[in-house]
Coordinates of C-alpha atoms in Angstrom, one line a residue:
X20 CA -3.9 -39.7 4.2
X21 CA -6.4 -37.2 2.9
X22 CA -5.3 -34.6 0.0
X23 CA -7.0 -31.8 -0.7
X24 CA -8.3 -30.4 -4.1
X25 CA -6.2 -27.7 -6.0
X26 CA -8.1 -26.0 -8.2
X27 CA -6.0 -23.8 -10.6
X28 CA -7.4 -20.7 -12.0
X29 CA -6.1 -17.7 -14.8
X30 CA -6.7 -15.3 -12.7
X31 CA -3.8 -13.4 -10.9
X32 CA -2.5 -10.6 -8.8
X33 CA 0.8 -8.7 -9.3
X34 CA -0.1 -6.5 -6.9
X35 CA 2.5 -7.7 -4.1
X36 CA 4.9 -6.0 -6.1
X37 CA 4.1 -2.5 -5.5
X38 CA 7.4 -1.0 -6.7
X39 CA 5.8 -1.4 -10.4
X40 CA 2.8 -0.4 -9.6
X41 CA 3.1 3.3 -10.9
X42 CA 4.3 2.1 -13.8
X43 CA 1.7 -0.8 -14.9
X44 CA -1.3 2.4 -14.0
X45 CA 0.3 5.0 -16.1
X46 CA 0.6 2.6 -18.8
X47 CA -3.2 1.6 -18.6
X48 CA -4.0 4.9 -18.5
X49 CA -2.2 5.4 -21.4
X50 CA -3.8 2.6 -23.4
X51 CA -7.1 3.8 -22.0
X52 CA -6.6 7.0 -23.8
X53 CA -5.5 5.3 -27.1
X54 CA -8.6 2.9 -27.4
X55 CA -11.3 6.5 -26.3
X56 CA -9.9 7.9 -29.6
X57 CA -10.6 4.7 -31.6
X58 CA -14.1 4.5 -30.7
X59 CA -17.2 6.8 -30.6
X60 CA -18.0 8.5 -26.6
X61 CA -21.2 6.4 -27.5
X62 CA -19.5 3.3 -26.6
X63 CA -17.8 4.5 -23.9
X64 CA -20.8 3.0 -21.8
X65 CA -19.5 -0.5 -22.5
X66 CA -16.1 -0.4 -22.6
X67 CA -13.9 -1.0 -19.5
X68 CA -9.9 -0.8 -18.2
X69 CA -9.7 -4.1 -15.7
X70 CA -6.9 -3.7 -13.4
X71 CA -5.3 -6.6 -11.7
X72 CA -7.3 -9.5 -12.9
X73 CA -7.0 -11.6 -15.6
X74 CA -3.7 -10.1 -16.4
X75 CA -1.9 -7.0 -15.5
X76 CA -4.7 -5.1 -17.2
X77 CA -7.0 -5.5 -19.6
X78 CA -9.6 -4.0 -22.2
X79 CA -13.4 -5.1 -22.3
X80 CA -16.6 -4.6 -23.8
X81 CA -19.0 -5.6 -22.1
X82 CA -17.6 -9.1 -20.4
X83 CA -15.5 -9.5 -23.5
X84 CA -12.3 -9.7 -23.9
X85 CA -10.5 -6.9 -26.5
X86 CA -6.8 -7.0 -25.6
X87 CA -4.9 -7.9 -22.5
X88 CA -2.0 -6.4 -21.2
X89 CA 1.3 -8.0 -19.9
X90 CA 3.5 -4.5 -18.1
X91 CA 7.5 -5.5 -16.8
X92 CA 8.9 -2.4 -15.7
X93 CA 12.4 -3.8 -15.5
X94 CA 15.6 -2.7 -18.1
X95 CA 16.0 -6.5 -18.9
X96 CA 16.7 -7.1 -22.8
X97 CA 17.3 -10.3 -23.2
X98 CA 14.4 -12.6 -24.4
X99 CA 15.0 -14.7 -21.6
X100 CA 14.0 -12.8 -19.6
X101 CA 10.7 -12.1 -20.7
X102 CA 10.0 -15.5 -21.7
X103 CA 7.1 -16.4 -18.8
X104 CA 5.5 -13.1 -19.3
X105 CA 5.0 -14.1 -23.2
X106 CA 4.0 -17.4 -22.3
X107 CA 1.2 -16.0 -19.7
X108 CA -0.2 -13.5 -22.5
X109 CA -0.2 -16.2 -25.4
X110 CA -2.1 -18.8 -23.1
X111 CA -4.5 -16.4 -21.7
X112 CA -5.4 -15.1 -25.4
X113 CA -6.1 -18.5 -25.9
X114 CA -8.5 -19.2 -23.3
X115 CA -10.2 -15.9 -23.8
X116 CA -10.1 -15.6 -27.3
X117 CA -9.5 -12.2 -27.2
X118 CA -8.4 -10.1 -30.5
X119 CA -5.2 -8.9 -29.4
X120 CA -2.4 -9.4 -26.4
X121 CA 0.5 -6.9 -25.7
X122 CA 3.5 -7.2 -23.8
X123 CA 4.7 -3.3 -22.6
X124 CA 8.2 -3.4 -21.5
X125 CA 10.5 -0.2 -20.6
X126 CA 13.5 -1.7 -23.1
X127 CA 13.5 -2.4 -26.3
X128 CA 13.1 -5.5 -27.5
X129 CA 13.4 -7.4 -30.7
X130 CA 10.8 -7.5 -33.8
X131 CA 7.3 -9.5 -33.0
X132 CA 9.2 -12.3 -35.9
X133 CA 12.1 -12.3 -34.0
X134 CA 10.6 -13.2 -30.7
X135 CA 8.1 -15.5 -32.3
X136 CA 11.1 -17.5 -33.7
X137 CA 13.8 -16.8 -30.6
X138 CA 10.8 -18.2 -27.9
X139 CA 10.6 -21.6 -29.1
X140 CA 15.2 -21.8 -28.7
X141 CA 14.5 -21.2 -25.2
X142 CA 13.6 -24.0 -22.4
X143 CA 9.8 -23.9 -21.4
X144 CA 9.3 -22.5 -18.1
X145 CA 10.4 -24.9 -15.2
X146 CA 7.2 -26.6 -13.7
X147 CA 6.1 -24.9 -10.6
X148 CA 7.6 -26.6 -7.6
X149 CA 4.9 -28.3 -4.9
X150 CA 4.4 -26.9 -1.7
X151 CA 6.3 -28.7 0.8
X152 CA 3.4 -29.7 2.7
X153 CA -0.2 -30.1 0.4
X154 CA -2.6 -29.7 3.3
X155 CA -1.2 -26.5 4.3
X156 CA -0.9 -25.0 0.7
X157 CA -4.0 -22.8 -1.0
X158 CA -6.9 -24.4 -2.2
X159 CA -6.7 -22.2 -5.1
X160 CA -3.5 -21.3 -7.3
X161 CA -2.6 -19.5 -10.7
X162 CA -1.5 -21.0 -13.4
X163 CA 2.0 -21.1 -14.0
X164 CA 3.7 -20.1 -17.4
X165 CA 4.7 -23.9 -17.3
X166 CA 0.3 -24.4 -17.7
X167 CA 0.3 -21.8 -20.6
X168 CA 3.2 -23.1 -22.5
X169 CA 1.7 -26.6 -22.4
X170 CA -1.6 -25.6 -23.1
X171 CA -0.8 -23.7 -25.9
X172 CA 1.7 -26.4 -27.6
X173 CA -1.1 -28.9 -27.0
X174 CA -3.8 -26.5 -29.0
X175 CA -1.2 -26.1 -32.0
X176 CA -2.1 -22.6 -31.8
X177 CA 1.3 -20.9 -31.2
X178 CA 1.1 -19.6 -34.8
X179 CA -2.0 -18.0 -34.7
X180 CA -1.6 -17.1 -30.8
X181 CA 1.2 -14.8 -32.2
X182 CA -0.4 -13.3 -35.2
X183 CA -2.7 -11.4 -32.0
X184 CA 1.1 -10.5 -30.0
X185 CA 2.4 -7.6 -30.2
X186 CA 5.0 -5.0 -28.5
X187 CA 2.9 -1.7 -27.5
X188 CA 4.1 1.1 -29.6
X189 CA 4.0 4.6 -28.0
X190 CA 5.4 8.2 -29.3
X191 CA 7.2 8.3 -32.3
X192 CA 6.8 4.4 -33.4
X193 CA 8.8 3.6 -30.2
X194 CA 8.2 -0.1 -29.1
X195 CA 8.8 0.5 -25.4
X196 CA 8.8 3.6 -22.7
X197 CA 10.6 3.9 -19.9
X198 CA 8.7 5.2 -16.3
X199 CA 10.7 8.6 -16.7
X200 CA 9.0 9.2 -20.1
X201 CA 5.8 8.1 -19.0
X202 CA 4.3 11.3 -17.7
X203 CA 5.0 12.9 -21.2
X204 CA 3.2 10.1 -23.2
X205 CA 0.3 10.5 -20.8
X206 CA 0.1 14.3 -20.9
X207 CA 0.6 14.8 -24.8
X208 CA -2.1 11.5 -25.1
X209 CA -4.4 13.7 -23.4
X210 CA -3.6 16.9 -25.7
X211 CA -4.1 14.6 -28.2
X212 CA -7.3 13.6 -26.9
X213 CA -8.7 17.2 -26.6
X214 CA -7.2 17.6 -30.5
X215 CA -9.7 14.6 -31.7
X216 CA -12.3 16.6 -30.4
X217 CA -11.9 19.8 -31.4
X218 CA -11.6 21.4 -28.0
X219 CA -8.7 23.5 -27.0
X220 CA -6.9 23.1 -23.7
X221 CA -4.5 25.0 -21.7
X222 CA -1.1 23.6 -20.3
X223 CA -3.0 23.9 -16.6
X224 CA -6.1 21.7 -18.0
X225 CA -3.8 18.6 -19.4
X226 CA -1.5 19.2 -15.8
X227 CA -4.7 18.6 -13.8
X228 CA -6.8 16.3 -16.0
X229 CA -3.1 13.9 -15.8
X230 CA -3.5 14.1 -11.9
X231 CA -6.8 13.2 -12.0
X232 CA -6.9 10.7 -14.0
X233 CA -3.5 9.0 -12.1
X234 CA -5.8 9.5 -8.9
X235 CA -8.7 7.3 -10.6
X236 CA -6.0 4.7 -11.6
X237 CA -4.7 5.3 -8.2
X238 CA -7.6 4.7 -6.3
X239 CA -8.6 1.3 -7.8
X240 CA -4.9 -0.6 -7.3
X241 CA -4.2 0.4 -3.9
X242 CA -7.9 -1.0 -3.0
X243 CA -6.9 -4.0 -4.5
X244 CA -3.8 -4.4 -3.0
X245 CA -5.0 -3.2 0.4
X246 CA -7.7 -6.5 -0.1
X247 CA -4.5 -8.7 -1.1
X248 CA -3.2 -7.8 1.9
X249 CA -6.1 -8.5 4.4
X250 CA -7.5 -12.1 2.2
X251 CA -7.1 -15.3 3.5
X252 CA -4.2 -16.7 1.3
X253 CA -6.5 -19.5 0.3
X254 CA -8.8 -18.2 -1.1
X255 CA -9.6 -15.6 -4.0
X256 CA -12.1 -12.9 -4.7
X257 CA -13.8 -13.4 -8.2
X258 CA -15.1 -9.8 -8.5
X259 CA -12.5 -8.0 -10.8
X260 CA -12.1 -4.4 -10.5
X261 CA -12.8 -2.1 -13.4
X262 CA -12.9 1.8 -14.5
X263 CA -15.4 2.8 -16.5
X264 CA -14.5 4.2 -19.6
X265 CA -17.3 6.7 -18.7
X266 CA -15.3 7.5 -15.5
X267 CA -12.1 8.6 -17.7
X268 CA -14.5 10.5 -19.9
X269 CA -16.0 12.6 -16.9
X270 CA -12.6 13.2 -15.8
X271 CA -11.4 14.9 -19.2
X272 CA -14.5 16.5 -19.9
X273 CA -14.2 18.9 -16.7
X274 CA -12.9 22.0 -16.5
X275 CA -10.2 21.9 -14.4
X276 CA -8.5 25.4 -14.7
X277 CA -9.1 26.4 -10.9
X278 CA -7.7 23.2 -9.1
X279 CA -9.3 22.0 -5.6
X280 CA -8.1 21.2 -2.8
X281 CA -8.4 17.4 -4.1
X282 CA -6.3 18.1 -7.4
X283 CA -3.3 19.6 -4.6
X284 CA -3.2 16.3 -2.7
X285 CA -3.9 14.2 -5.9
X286 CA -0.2 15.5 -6.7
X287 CA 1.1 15.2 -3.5
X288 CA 0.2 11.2 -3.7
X289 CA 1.7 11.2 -6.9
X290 CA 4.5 12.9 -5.8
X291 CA 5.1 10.6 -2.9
X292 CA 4.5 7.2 -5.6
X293 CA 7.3 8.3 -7.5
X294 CA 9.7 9.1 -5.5
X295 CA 8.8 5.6 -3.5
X296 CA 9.0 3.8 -7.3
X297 CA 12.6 5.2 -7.6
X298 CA 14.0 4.4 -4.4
X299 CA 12.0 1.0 -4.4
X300 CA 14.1 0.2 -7.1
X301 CA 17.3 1.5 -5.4
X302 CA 17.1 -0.8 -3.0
X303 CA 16.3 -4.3 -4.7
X304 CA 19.2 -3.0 -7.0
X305 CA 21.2 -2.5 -3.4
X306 CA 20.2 -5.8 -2.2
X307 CA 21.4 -7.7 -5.4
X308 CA 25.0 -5.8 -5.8
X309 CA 25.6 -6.2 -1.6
X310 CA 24.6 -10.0 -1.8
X311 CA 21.9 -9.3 1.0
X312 CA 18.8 -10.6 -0.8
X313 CA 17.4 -11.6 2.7
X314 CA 17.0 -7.8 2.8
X315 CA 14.1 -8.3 0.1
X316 CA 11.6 -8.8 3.3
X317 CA 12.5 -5.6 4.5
X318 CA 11.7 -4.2 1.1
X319 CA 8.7 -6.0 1.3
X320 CA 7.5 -4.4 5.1
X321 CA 7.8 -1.6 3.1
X322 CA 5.8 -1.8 0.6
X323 CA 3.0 -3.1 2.8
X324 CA 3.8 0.6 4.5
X325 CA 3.4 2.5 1.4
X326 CA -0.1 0.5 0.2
X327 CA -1.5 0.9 3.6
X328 CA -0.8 4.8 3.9
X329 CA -1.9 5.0 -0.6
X330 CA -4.9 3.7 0.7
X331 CA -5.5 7.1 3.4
X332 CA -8.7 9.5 2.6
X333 CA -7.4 12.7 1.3
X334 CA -8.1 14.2 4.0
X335 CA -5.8 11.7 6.2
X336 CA -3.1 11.9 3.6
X337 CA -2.4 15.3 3.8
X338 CA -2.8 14.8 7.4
X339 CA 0.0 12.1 7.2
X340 CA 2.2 14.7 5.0
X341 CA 1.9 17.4 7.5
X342 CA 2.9 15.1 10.3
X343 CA 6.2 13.8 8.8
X344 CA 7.5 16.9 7.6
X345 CA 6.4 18.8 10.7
X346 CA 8.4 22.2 10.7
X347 CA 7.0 23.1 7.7
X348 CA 3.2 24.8 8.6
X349 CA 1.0 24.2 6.1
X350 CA -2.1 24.3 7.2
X351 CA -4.5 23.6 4.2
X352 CA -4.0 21.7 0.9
X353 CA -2.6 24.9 -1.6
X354 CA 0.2 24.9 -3.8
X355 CA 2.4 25.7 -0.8
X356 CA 1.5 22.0 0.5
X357 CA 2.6 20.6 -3.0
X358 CA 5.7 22.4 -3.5
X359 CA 7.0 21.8 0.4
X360 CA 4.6 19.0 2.0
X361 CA 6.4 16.2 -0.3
X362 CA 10.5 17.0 0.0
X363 CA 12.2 14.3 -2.2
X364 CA 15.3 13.9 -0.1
X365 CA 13.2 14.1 3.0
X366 CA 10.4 11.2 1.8
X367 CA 14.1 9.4 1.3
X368 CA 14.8 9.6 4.5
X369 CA 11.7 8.5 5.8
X370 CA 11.5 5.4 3.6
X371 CA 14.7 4.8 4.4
X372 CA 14.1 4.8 8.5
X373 CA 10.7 2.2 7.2
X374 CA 13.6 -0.3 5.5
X375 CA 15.8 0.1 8.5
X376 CA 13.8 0.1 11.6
X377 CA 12.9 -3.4 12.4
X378 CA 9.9 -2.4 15.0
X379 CA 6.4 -2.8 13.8
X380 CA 5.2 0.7 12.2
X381 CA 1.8 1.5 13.0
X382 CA 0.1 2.9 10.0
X383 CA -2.6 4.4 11.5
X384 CA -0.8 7.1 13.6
X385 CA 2.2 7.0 11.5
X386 CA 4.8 5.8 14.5
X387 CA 6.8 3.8 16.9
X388 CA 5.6 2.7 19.6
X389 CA 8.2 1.0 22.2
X390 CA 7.4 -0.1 26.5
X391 CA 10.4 2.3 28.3
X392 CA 10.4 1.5 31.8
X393 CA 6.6 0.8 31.8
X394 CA 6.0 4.0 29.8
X395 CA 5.2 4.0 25.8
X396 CA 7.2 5.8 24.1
X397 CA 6.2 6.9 20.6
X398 CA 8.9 7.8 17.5
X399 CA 7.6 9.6 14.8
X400 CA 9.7 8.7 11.8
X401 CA 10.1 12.5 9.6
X402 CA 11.3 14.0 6.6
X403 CA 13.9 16.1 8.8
X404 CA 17.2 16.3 7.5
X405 CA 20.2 18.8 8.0
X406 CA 21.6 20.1 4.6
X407 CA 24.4 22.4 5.3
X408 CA 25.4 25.5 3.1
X409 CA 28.5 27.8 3.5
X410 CA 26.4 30.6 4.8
X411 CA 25.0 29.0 7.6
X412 CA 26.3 26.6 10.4
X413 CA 25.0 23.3 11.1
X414 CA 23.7 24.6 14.7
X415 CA 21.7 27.5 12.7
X416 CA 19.7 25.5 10.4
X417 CA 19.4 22.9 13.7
X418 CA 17.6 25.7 15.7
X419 CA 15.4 26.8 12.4
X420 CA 14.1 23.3 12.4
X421 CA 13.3 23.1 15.8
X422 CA 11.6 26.2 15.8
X423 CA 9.6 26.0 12.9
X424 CA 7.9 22.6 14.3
X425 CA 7.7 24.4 18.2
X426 CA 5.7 27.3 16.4
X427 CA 3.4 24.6 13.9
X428 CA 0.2 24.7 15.6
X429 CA -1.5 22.7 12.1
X430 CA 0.0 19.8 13.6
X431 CA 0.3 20.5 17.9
X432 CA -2.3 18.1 18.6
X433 CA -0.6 15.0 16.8
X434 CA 3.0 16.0 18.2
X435 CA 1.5 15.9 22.0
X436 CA 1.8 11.9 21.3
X437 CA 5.4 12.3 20.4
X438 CA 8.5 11.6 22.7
X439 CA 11.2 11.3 19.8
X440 CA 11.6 12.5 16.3
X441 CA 13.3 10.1 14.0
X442 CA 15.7 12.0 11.7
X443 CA 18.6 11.9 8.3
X444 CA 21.3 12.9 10.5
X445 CA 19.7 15.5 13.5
X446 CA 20.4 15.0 17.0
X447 CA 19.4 16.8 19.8
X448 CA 18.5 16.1 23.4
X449 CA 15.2 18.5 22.5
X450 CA 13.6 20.7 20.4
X451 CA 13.6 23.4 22.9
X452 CA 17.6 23.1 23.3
X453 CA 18.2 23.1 19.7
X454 CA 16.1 26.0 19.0
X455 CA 17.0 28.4 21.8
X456 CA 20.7 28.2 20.3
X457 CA 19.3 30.4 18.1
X458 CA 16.4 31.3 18.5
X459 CA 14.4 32.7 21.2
X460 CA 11.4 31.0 21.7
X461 CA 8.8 31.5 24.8
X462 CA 9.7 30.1 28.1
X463 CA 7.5 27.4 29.9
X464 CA 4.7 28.6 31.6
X465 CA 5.1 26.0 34.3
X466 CA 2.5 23.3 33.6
X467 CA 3.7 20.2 32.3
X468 CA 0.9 19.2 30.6
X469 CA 0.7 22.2 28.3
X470 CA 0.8 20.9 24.7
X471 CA 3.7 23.5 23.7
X472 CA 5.9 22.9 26.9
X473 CA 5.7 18.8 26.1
X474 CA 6.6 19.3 22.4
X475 CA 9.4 21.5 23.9
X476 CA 10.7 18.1 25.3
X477 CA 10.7 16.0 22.2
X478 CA 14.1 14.4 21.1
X479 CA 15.7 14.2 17.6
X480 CA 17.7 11.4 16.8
X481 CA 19.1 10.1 13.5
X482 CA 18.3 6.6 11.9
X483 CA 21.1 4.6 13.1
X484 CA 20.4 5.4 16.6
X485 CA 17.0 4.9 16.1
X486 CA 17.9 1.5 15.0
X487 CA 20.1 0.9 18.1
X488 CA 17.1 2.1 20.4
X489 CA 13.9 0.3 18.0
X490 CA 16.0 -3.0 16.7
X491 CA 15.6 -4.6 19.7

């Protein structure tokens, strides 16, 4: 029986879990901003933020190794349960000799001593299990914390691996930040950056040079994790992925007070991240208090979702964001688009019908597609939801949504496609009957084929019957 070689390799990817991701590139960002103010813009040239590679992120000059970067974004406390990311960041300061490693948590933890001492109480890392069948596994795998652990005790060097360890500090001495304080780091890092200098800046400068600068970040981890997705699982790309710090520096040394059309839909991707972060981390809590842990796939569909759609051109982003949200008529990227183009109970809503719908999205049109009696018959999953108020029935907000999307000609041609709208909790057997409740609306002009009098004819249906009519 033949075996195959399995060569193990340092270098890793923690990109499949995409729920963090906002958090690990604000963090880098914010470290990126730290080290520009230790060192002279002369060096800027040489120095570069490597996402995704050797660890979580780390710093370089040149091809060497200045600090690497170990981000959990979860509220654990206990030791425990950072024990394997400690182990990774000690071994892999080993190998690379690097002059300092940092683990960034959003919790506090004990002191540097206190770890150091509390690490060694706890059981090494289990060895990683084999694959059940050897041929079929990848040629290629990361080392385990079990490798670093073993490696490291073998060197003797755990004492002098930790004198390089430390928890990052941010504002105010504070050893940890959680993602909800993260934006404020970022922001007053960036005042701070401009106060190095010597140059003034205005509250609309830092706002914009943040988005910017998330964008950049942005940019480089959904290209990796759109490559993750489309690899062969055996094998691995050695090229990592790296932002200049020269990149950074263009970014804050523009003047951004008149934003573009770019800096709008930089925010509305941002906008769309974080409320996908929060209600990522919703649901694994969901899955974990209902017992349904099976339901982690379905998390994990979604998340494919989300990096495929991060990954848009602008231009097909805000494309994407007038589509789902489509009686709103927006029809160029403007502070309108931000403020209405992103609603956070409405991107809710359509994440939530991604998590429950079992049918195959496709990414690309942003829809449904299901064989009806030897027709196709395309859903457009939306933002749409009914939110009542005591001044205005149920039926009356109904027939303003329906309206509103009848008279959005931004988005006509797209809607053509479009047999049924997936909703929160809207149902009606058309657009045309919920609006003409009331609203008066023009009448058909008697050709079927006319873009309006098709739209007319599109249903709205909540998520659990979409379930009943997709799940199948």
């Amino acid at each position: 029986m033949s075996t195959e070689t399995i060569i193990y390799t340092p270098y890793h990817s923690a990109i499949p879990s995409w729920s963090g991701y906002q958090y690990q590139g604000k963090v880098a960002l914010n470290v990126v901003l730290d080290y520009m103010m230790r060192i002279s813009p002369d060096e800027y040239e040489s120095h570069s933020l490597e996402l995704e590679w050797y660890e979580d992120f780390c710093i370089l000059n040149g091809e060497t190794y200045i600090s690497i970067h170990q981000v959990k974004s979860y509220k654990a406390k206990g030791l425990s349960e950072y024990k394997e990311a400690i182990w990774n960041l000690l071994g892999k300061t080993l190998l690379k000799s690097c002059e300092s490693c940092y683990l960034h948590s959003a919790s506090d933890l004990d002191t540097e001593e206190e770890i150091k001492k509390g690490l060694l109480n706890l059981d090494p890392p289990p060895m990683p299990k084999p694959p059940k069948d050897p041929l079929k596994g990848p040629k290629i795998k990361t080392y385990s914390p079990r490798h670093y652990h073993d490696q490291v005790m073998a060197a003797n060097a755990y004492e002098e691996l930790f004198s390089k360890f430390s928890c990052y500090s941010y504002a105010s001495s504070k050893r940890y930040c959680p993602l909800n304080e993260l934006e404020d780091e970022i922001k007053q890092k960036i005042k701070s950056y401009y106060d190095h200098r010597g140059q003034n800046c205005t509250v609309v400068q830092i706002e914009a040079v943040y988005h910017y600068l998330l964008g950049e970040v942005d940019r480089h981890i959904t290209r990796r994790h759109y490559d993750e997705q489309i690899d062969d699982a055996t094998e691995i790309d050695f090229i990592p992925d790296r932002i200049w710090f020269t990149e950074i520096y263009q970014v804050l040394e523009n003047n951004w007070e008149k934003p573009s059309d770019e800096y709008v839909i930089l925010r509305l991707r941002n906008m769309f991240h974080s409320i996908w972060d929060s209600f990522s981390i919703d649901l694994h809590q969901k899955t974990i208090d209902e017992g349904t842990l099976e339901r982690q796939e379905d998390i994990r569909k979604v998340e494919q979702y989300v990096s495929t759609l991060s990954s848009l051109s602008n231009s097909d982003f805000f494309t994407f964001c007038q589509i789902v949200t489509p009686n709103i008529h927006i029809p160029k990227a403007d502070e309108d688009a931000f403020r209405n183009l992103i609603p956070e109970d409405g991107i809710g809503t359509l994440l939530y019908a991604f998590y429950e719908i079992k049918r195959e999205l496709d990414v690309t049109n942003y829809r449904y597609v299901k064989k009806i009696q030897s027709i196709n018959t395309s859903y457009l999953p939306t933002t749409l939801k009914l939110i009542s108020n005591r001044y205005r029935s149920d039926d009356t907000i109904k027939s303003s949504i329906a309206s509103s999307i009848l008279s959005n000609a931004a988005i006509r041609n797209q809607l053509y496609e479009i047999e049924v709208m997936i909703t929160d909790n809207i149902n009606a057997k058309s657009l045309e009957e919920a609006a003409m409740k009331f609203t008066a609306i023009e009448t058909d002009d008697g050709n079927p084929n006319d873009k309006v009098t098709k739209i007319k004819k599109i249903r709205m249906i909540d998520i659990d019957i979409a379930k009943g009519e997709l799940n199948q």
